[in-house]
PDB file of C-alpha atoms and ligand atoms in Angstrom:
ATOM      1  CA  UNK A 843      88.018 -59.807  20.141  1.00  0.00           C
ATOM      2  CA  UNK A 844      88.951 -63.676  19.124  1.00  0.00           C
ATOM      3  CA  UNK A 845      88.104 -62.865  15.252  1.00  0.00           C
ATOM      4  CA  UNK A 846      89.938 -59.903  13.890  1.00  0.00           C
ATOM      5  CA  UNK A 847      88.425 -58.280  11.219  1.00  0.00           C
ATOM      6  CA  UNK A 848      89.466 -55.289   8.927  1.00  0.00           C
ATOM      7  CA  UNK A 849      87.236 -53.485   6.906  1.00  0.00           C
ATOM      8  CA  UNK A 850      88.872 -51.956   3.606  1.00  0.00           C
ATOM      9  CA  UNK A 851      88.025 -49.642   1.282  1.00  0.00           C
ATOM     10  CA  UNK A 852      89.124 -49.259  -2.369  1.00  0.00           C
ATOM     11  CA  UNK A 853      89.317 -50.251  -5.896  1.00  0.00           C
ATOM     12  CA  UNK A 854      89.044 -53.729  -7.590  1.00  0.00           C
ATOM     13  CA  UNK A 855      91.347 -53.985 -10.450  1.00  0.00           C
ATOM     14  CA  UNK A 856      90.677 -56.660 -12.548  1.00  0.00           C
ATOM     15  CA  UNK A 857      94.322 -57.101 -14.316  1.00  0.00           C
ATOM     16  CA  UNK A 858      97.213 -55.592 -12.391  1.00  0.00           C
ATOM     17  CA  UNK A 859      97.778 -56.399  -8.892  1.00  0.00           C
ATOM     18  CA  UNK A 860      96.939 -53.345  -7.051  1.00  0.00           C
ATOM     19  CA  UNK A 861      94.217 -52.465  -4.226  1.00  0.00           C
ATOM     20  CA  UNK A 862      91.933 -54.971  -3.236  1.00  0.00           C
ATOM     21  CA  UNK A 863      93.943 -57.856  -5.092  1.00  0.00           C
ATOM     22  CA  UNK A 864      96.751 -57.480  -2.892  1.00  0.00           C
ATOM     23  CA  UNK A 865      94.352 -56.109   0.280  1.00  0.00           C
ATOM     24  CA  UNK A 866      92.345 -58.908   0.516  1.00  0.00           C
ATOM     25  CA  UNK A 867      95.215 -61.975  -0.042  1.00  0.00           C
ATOM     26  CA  UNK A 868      97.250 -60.122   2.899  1.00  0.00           C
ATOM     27  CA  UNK A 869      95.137 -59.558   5.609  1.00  0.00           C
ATOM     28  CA  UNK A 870      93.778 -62.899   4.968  1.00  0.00           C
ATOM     29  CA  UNK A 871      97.167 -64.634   4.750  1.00  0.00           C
ATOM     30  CA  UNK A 872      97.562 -62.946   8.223  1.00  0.00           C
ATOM     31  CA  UNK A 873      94.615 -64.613   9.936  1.00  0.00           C
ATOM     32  CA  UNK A 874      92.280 -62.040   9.512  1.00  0.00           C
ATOM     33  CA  UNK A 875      89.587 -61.541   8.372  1.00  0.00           C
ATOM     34  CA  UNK A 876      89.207 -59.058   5.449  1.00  0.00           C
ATOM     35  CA  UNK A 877      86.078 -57.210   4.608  1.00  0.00           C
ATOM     36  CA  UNK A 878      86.544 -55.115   1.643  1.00  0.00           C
ATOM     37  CA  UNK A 879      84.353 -53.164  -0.103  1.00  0.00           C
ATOM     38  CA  UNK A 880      85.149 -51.923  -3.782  1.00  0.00           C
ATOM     39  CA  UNK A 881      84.992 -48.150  -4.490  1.00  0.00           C
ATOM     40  CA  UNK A 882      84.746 -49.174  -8.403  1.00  0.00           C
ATOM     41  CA  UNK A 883      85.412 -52.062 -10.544  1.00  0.00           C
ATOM     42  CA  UNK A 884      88.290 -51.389 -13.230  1.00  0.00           C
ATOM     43  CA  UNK A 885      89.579 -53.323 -16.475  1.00  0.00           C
ATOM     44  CA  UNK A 886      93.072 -53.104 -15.326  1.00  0.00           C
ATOM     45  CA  UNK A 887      94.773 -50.195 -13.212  1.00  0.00           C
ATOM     46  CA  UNK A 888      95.093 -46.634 -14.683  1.00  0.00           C
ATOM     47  CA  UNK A 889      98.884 -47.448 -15.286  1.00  0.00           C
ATOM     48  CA  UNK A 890      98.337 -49.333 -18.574  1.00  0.00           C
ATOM     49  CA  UNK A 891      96.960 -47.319 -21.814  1.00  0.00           C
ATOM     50  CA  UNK A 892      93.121 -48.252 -21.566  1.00  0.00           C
ATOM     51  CA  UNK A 893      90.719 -48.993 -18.950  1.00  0.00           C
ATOM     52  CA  UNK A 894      87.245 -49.295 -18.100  1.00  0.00           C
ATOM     53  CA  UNK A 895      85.679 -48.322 -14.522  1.00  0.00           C
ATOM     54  CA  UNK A 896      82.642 -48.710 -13.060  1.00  0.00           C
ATOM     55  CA  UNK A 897      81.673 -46.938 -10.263  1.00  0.00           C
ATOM     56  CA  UNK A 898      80.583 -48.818  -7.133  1.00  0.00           C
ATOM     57  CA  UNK A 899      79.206 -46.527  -5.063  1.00  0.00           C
ATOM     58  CA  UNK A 900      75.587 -47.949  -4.858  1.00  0.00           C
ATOM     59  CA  UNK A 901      77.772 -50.818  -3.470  1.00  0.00           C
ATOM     60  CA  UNK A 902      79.255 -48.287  -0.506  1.00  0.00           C
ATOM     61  CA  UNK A 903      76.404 -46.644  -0.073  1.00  0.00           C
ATOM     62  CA  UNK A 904      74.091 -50.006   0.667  1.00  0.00           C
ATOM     63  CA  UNK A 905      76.783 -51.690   3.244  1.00  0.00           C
ATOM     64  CA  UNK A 906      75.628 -50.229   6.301  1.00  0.00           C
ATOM     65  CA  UNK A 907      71.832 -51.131   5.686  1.00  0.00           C
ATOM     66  CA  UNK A 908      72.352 -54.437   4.860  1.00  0.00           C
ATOM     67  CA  UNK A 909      74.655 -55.520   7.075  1.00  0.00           C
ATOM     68  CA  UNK A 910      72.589 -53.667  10.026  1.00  0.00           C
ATOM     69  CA  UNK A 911      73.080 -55.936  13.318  1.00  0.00           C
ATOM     70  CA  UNK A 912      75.541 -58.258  11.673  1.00  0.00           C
ATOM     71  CA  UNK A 913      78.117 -56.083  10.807  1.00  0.00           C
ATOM     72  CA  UNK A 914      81.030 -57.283  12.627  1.00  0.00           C
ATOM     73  CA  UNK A 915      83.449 -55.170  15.189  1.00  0.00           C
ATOM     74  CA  UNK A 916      86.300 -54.073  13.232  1.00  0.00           C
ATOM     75  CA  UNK A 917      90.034 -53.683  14.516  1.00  0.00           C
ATOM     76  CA  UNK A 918      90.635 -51.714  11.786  1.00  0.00           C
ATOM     77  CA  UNK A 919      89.005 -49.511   8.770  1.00  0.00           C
ATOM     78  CA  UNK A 920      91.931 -49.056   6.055  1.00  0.00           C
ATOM     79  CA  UNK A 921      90.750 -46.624   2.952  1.00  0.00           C
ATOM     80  CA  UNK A 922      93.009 -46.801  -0.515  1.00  0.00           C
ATOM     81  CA  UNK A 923      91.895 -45.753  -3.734  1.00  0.00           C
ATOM     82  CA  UNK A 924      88.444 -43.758  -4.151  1.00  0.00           C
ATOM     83  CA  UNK A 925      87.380 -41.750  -6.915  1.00  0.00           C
ATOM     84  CA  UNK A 926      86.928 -37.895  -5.470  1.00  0.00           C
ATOM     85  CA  UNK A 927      82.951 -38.277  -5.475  1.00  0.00           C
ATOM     86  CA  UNK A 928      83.437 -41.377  -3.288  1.00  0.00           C
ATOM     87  CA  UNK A 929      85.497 -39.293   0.195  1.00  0.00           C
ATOM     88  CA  UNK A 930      82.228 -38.548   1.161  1.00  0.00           C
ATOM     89  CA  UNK A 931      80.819 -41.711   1.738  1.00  0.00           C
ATOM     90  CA  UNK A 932      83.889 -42.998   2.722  1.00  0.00           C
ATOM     91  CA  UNK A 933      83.374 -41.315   5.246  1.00  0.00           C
ATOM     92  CA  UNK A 934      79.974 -41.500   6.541  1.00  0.00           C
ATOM     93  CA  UNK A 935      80.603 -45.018   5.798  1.00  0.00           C
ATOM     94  CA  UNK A 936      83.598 -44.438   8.567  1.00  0.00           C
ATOM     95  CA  UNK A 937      81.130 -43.379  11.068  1.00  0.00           C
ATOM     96  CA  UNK A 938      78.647 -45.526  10.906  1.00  0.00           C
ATOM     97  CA  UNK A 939      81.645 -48.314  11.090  1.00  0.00           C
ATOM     98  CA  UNK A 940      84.688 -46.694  13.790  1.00  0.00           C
ATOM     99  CA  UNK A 941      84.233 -47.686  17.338  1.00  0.00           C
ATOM    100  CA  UNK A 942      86.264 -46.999  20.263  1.00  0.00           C
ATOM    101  CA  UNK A 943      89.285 -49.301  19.345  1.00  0.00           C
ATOM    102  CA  UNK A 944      88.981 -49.531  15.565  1.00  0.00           C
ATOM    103  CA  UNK A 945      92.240 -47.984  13.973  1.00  0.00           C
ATOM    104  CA  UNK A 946      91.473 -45.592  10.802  1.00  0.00           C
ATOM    105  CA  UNK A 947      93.966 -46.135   8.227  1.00  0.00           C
ATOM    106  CA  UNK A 948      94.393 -43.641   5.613  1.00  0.00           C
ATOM    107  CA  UNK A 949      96.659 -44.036   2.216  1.00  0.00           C
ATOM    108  CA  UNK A 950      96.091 -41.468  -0.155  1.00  0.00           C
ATOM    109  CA  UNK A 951      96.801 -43.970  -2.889  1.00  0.00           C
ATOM    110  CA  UNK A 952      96.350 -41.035  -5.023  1.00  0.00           C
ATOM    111  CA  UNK A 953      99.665 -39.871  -6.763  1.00  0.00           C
ATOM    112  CA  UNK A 954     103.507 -41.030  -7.566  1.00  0.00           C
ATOM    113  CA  UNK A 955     106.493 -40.205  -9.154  1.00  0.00           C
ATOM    114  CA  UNK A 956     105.851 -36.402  -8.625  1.00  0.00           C
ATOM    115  CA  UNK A 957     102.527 -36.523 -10.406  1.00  0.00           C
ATOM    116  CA  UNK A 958      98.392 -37.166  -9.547  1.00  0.00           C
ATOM    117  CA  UNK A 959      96.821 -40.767 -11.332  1.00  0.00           C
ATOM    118  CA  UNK A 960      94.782 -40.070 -14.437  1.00  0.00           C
ATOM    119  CA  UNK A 961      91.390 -38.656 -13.235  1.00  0.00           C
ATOM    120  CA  UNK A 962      92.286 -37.040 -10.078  1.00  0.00           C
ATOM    121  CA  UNK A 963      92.966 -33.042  -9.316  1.00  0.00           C
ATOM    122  CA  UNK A 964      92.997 -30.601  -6.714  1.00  0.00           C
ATOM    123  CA  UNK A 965      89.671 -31.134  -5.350  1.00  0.00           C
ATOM    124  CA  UNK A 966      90.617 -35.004  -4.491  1.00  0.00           C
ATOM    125  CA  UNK A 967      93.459 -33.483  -2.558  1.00  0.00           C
ATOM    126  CA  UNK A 968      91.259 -31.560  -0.650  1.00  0.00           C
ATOM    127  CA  UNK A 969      88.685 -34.519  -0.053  1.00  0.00           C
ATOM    128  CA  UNK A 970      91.862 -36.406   0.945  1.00  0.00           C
ATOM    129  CA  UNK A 971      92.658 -34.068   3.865  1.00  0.00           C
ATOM    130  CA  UNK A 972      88.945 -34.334   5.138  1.00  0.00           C
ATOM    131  CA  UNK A 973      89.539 -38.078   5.259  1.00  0.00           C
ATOM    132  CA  UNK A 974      93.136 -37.122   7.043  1.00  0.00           C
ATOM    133  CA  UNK A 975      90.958 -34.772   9.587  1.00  0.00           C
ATOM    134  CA  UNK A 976      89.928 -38.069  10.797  1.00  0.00           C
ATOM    135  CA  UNK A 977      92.652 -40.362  10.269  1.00  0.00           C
ATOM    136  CA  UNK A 978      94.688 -42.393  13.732  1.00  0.00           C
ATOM    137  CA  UNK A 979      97.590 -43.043  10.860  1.00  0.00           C
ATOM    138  CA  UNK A 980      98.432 -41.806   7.666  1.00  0.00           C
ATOM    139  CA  UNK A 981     100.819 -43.811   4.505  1.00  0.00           C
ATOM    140  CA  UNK A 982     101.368 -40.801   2.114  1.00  0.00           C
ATOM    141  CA  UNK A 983     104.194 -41.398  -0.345  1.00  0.00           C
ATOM    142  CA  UNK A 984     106.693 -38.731  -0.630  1.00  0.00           C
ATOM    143  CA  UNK A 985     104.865 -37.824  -4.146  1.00  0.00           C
ATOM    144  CA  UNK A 986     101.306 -37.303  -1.901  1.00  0.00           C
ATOM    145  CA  UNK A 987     103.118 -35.903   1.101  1.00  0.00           C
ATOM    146  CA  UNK A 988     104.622 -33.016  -1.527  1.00  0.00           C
ATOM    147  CA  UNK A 989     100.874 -32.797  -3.353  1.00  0.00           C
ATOM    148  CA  UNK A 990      99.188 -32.478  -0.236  1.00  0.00           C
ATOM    149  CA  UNK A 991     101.374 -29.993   2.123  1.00  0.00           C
ATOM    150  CA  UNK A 992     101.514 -27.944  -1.103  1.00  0.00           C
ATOM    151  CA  UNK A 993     105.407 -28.711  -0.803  1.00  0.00           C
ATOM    152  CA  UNK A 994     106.964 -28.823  -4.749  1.00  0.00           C
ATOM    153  CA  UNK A 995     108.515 -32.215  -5.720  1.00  0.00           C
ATOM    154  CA  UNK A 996     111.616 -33.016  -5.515  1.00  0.00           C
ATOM    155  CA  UNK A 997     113.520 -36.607  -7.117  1.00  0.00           C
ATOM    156  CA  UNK A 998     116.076 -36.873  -4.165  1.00  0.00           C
ATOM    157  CA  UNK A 999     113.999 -38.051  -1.246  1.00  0.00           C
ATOM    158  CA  UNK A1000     116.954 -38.229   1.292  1.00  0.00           C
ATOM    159  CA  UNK A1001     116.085 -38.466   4.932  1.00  0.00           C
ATOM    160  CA  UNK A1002     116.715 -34.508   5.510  1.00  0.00           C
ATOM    161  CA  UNK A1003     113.749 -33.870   3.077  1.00  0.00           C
ATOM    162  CA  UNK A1004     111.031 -36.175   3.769  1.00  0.00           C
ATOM    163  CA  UNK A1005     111.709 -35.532   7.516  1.00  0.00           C
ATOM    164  CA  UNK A1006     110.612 -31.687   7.082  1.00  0.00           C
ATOM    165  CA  UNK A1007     107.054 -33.009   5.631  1.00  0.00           C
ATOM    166  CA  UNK A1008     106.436 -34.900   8.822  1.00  0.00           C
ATOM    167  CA  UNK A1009     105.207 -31.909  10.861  1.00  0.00           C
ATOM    168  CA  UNK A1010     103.615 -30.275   7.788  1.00  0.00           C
ATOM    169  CA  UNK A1011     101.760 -33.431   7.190  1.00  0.00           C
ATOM    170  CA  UNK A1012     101.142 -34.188  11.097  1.00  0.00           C
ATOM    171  CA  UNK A1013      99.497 -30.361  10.979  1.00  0.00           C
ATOM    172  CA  UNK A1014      96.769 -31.854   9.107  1.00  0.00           C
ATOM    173  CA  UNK A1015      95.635 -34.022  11.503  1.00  0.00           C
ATOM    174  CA  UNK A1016      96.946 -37.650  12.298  1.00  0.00           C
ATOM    175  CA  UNK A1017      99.055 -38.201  14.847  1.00  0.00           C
ATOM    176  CA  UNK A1018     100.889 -40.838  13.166  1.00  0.00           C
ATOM    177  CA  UNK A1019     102.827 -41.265   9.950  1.00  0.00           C
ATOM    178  CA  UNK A1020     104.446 -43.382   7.808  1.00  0.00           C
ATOM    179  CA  UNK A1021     106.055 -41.736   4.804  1.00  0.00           C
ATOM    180  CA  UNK A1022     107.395 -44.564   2.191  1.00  0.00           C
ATOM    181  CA  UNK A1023     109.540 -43.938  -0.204  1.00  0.00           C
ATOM    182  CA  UNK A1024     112.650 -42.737   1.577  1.00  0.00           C
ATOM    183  CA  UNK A1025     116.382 -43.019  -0.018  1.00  0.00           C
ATOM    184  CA  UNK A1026     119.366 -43.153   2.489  1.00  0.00           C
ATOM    185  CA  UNK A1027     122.633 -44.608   1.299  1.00  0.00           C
ATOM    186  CA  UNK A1028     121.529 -46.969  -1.192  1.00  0.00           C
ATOM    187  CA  UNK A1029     118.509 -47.863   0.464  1.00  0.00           C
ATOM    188  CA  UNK A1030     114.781 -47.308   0.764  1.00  0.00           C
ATOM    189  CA  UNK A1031     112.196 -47.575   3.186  1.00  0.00           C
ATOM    190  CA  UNK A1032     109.703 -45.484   5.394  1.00  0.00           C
ATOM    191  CA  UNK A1033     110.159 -42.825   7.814  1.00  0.00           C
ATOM    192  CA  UNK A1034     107.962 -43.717  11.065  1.00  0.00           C
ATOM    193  CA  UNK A1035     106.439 -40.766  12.831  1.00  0.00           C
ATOM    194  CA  UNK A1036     104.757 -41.831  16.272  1.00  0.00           C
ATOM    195  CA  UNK A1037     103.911 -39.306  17.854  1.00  0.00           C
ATOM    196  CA  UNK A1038     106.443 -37.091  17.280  1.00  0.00           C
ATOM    197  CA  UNK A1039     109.141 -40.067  17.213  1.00  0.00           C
ATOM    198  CA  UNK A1040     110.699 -40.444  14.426  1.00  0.00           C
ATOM    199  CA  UNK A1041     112.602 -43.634  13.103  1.00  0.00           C
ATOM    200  CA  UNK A1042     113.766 -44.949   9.930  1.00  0.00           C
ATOM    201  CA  UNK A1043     112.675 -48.510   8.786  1.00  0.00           C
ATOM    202  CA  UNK A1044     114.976 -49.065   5.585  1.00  0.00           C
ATOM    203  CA  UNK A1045     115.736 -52.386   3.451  1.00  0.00           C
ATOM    204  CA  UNK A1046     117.675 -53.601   0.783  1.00  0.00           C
ATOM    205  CA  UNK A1047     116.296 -51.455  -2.947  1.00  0.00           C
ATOM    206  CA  UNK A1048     115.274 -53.429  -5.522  1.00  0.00           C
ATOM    207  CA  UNK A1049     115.903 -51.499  -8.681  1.00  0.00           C
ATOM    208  CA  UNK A1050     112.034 -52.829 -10.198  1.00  0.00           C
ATOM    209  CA  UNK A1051     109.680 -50.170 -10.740  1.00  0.00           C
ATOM    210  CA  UNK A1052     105.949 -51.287  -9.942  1.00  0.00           C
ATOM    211  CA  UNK A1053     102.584 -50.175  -9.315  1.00  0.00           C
ATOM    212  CA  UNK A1054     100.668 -51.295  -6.355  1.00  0.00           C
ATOM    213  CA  UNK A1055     103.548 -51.440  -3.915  1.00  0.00           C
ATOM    214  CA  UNK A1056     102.139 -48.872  -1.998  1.00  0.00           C
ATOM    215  CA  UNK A1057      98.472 -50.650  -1.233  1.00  0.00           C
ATOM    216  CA  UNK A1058     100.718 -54.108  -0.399  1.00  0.00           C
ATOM    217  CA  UNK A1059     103.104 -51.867   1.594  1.00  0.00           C
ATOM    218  CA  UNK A1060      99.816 -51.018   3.384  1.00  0.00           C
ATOM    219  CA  UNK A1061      97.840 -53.881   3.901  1.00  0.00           C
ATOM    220  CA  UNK A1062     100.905 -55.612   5.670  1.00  0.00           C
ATOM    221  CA  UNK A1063     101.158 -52.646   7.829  1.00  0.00           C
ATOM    222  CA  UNK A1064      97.843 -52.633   9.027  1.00  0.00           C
ATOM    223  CA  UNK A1065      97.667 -56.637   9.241  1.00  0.00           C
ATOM    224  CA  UNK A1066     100.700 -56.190  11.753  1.00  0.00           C
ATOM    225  CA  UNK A1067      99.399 -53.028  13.224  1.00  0.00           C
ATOM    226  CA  UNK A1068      95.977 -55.434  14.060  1.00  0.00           C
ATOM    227  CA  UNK A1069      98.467 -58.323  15.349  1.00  0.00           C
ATOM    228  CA  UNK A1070      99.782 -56.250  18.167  1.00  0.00           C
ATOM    229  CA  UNK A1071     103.027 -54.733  16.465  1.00  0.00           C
ATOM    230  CA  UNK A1072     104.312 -51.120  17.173  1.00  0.00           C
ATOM    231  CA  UNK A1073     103.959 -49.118  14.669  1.00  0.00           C
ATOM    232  CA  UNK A1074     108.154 -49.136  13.687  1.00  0.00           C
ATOM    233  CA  UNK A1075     107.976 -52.905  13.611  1.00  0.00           C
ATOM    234  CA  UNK A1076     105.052 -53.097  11.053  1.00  0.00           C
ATOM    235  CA  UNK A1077     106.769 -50.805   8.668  1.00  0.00           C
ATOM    236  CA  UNK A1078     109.660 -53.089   8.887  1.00  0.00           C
ATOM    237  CA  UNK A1079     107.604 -56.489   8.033  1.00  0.00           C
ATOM    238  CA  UNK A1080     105.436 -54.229   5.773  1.00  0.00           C
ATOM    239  CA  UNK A1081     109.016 -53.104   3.630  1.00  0.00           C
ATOM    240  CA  UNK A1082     110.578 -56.489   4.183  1.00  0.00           C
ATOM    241  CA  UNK A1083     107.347 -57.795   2.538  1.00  0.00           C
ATOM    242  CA  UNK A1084     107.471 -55.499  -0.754  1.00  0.00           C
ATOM    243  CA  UNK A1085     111.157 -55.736  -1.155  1.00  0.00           C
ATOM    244  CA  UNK A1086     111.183 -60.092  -1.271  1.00  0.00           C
ATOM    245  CA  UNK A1087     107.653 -59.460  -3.361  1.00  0.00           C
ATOM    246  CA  UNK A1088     110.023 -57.569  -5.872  1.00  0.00           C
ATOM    247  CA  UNK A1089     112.740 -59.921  -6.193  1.00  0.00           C
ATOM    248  CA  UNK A1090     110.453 -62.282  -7.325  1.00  0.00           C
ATOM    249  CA  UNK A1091     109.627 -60.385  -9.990  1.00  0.00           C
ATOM    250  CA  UNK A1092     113.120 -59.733 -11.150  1.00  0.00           C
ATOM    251  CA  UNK A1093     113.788 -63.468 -10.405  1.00  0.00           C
ATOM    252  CA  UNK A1094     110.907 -63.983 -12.699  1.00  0.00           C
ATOM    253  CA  UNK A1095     111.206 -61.449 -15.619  1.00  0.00           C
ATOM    254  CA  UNK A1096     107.943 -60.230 -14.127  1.00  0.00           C
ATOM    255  CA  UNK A1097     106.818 -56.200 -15.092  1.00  0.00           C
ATOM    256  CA  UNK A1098     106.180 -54.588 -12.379  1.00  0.00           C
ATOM    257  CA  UNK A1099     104.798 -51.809 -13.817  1.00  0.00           C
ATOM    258  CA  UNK A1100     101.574 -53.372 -15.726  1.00  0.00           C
ATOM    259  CA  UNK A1101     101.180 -56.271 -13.296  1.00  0.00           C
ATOM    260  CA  UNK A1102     102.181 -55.388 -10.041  1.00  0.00           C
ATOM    261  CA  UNK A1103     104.433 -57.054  -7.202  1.00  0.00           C
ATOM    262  CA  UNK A1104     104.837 -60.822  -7.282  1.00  0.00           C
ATOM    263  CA  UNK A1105     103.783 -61.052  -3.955  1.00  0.00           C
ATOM    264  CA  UNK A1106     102.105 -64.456  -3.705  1.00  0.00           C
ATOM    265  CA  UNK A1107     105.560 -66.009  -3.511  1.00  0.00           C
ATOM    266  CA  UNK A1108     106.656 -63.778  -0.490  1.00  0.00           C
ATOM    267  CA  UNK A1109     103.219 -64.505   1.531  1.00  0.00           C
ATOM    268  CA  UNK A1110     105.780 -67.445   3.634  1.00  0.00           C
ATOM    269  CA  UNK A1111     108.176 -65.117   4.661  1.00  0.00           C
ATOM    270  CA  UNK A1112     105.898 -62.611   5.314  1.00  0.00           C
ATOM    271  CA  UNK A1113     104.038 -64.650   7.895  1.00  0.00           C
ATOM    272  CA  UNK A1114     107.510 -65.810   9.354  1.00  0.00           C
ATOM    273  CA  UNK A1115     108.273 -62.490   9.769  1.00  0.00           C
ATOM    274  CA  UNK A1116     105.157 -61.977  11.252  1.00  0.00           C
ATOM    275  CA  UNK A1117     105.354 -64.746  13.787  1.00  0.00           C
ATOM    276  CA  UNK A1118     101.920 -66.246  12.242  1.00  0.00           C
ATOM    277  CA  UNK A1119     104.028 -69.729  10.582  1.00  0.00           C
TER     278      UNK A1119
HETATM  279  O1  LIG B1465      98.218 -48.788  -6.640  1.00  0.00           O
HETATM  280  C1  LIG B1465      97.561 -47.624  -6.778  1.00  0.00           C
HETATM  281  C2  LIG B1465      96.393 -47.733  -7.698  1.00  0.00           C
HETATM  282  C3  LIG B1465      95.210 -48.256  -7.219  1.00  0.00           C
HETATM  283  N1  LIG B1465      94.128 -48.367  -7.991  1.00  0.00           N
HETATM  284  C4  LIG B1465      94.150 -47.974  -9.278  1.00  0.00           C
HETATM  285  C5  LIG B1465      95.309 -47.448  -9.822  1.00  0.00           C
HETATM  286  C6  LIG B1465      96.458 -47.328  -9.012  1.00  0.00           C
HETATM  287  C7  LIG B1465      97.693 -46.780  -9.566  1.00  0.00           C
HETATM  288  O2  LIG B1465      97.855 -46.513 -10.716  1.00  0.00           O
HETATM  289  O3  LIG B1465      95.313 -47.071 -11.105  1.00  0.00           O
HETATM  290  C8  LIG B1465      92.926 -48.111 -10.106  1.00  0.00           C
END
């Protein structure tokens, strides 16, 4: 396959760089081509006091037909943020879509800091670990990893901890995992489960709090992941990518909280580090 292509699934938030704002700009930065579909259209993410959403699914639901013999091959199908009556689709969306070859990509993009978003309860948890069923590679957080191996939260996420949710979360399905969000000795990064091999991919912390890390954290993982990386190597660019994204807010007096990583000015050395420039 000459063109690469990866078909993504999740939210478009107008204000607030999260989901498909930071999807879309990173796989494409990476030479491939992105394909995303919105699961709803929102004001602003559900971080700030207000929003609006709209829910897309007519959108979801019409893809298939419409795209019929022209839909292209994708390397990879990477779901974020749905609303709970959305997993279904998602998924039949998923089979209509996942060859032999195409990687399915799974973040939960559902919960942090030891709580769901606005909007979502238990039954999204369950629809999550339908999707999960089916899933080549899961990014949980160590806030979803807790949520969804019915494991309470706890603030310290030292390397001891998150690596007893591995199995629990590789019981539910996927056979590989990266958990983000792990603390060892002053710095954070993911814990890389391949197949029962487990390695640690940390990086310098950047004491900025900010939403949409996660989906950014993603979408360089799976642009990697599609460029012929192993799976330890893509966390690595994929953390190397938030953390410079970060400084640039804190460079820049940027919040990180309301409007999201200032990733545009780490897209350079993100494609140095992924041997693109
Ligand atoms: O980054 C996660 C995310 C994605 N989409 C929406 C959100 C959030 C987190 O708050 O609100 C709409």
């Amino acid at each position: 396959m000459k063109q690469k292509t990866i078909l993504t699934l999740q939210d478009y938030s107008c204000l607030g760089r999260c989901s498909l704002t930071v999807a879309l700009p990173t796989i494409s930065a990476s030479g491939i081509q992105a394909v995303g579909i919105p699961t709803g259209v929102l004001s602003n993410h559900t971080a700030f006091p207000e929003w609006t959403f709209d829910d897309t699914l007519p959108c979801l639901m019409a893809c298939p037909k419409n795209w019929g013999e022209h839909a292209p091959e994708f390397s990879a199908i990477y779901t974020g943020y749905l609303a709970t009556s959305q997993v279904d689709m998602a998924l039949s969306l998923i089979h209509s879509f996942k060859k032999e070859g195409t990687l399915l990509f799974v973040d939960p993009a559902c919960a942090d800091g030891g709580e769901l978003y606005p909007g979502f309860g238990e039954e999204h948890l369950e629809a999550m670990k339908r999707l999960f069923q089916e899933a080549d590679l899961i990014k949980p957080n160590v806030t979803e990893a807790c949520l969804l191996t019915a494991t309470p939260y706890q603030e310290n996420h030292d390397e001891a901890f998150c690596a007893s949710l591995l199995p629990k979360l590789a019981s539910l399905g996927p056979k590989r995992i990266v958990l983000s969000g792990v603390q060892k000795e002053g710095k954070v990064g993911s814990m890389v489960y391949d197949e029962g091999k487990v390695s640690l991919a940390l990086n310098t912390l950047i004491p900025m709090k900010a939403h949409g890390t996660g989906d950014l954290f993603s979408s360089a993982l799976v642009s990697a992941l599609v460029l012929g990386k192993d799976l330890h190597e893509a966390a690595s660019i994929a953390g190397r990518y938030v953390s410079a994204s970060l400084a640039f807010n804190q460079q820049d007096g940027v919040d990180g909280i309301l409007f999201g990583p200032e990733f545009e000015k780490a897209i350079p050395s993100f494609l140095r580090d992924l041997q693109v420039l």
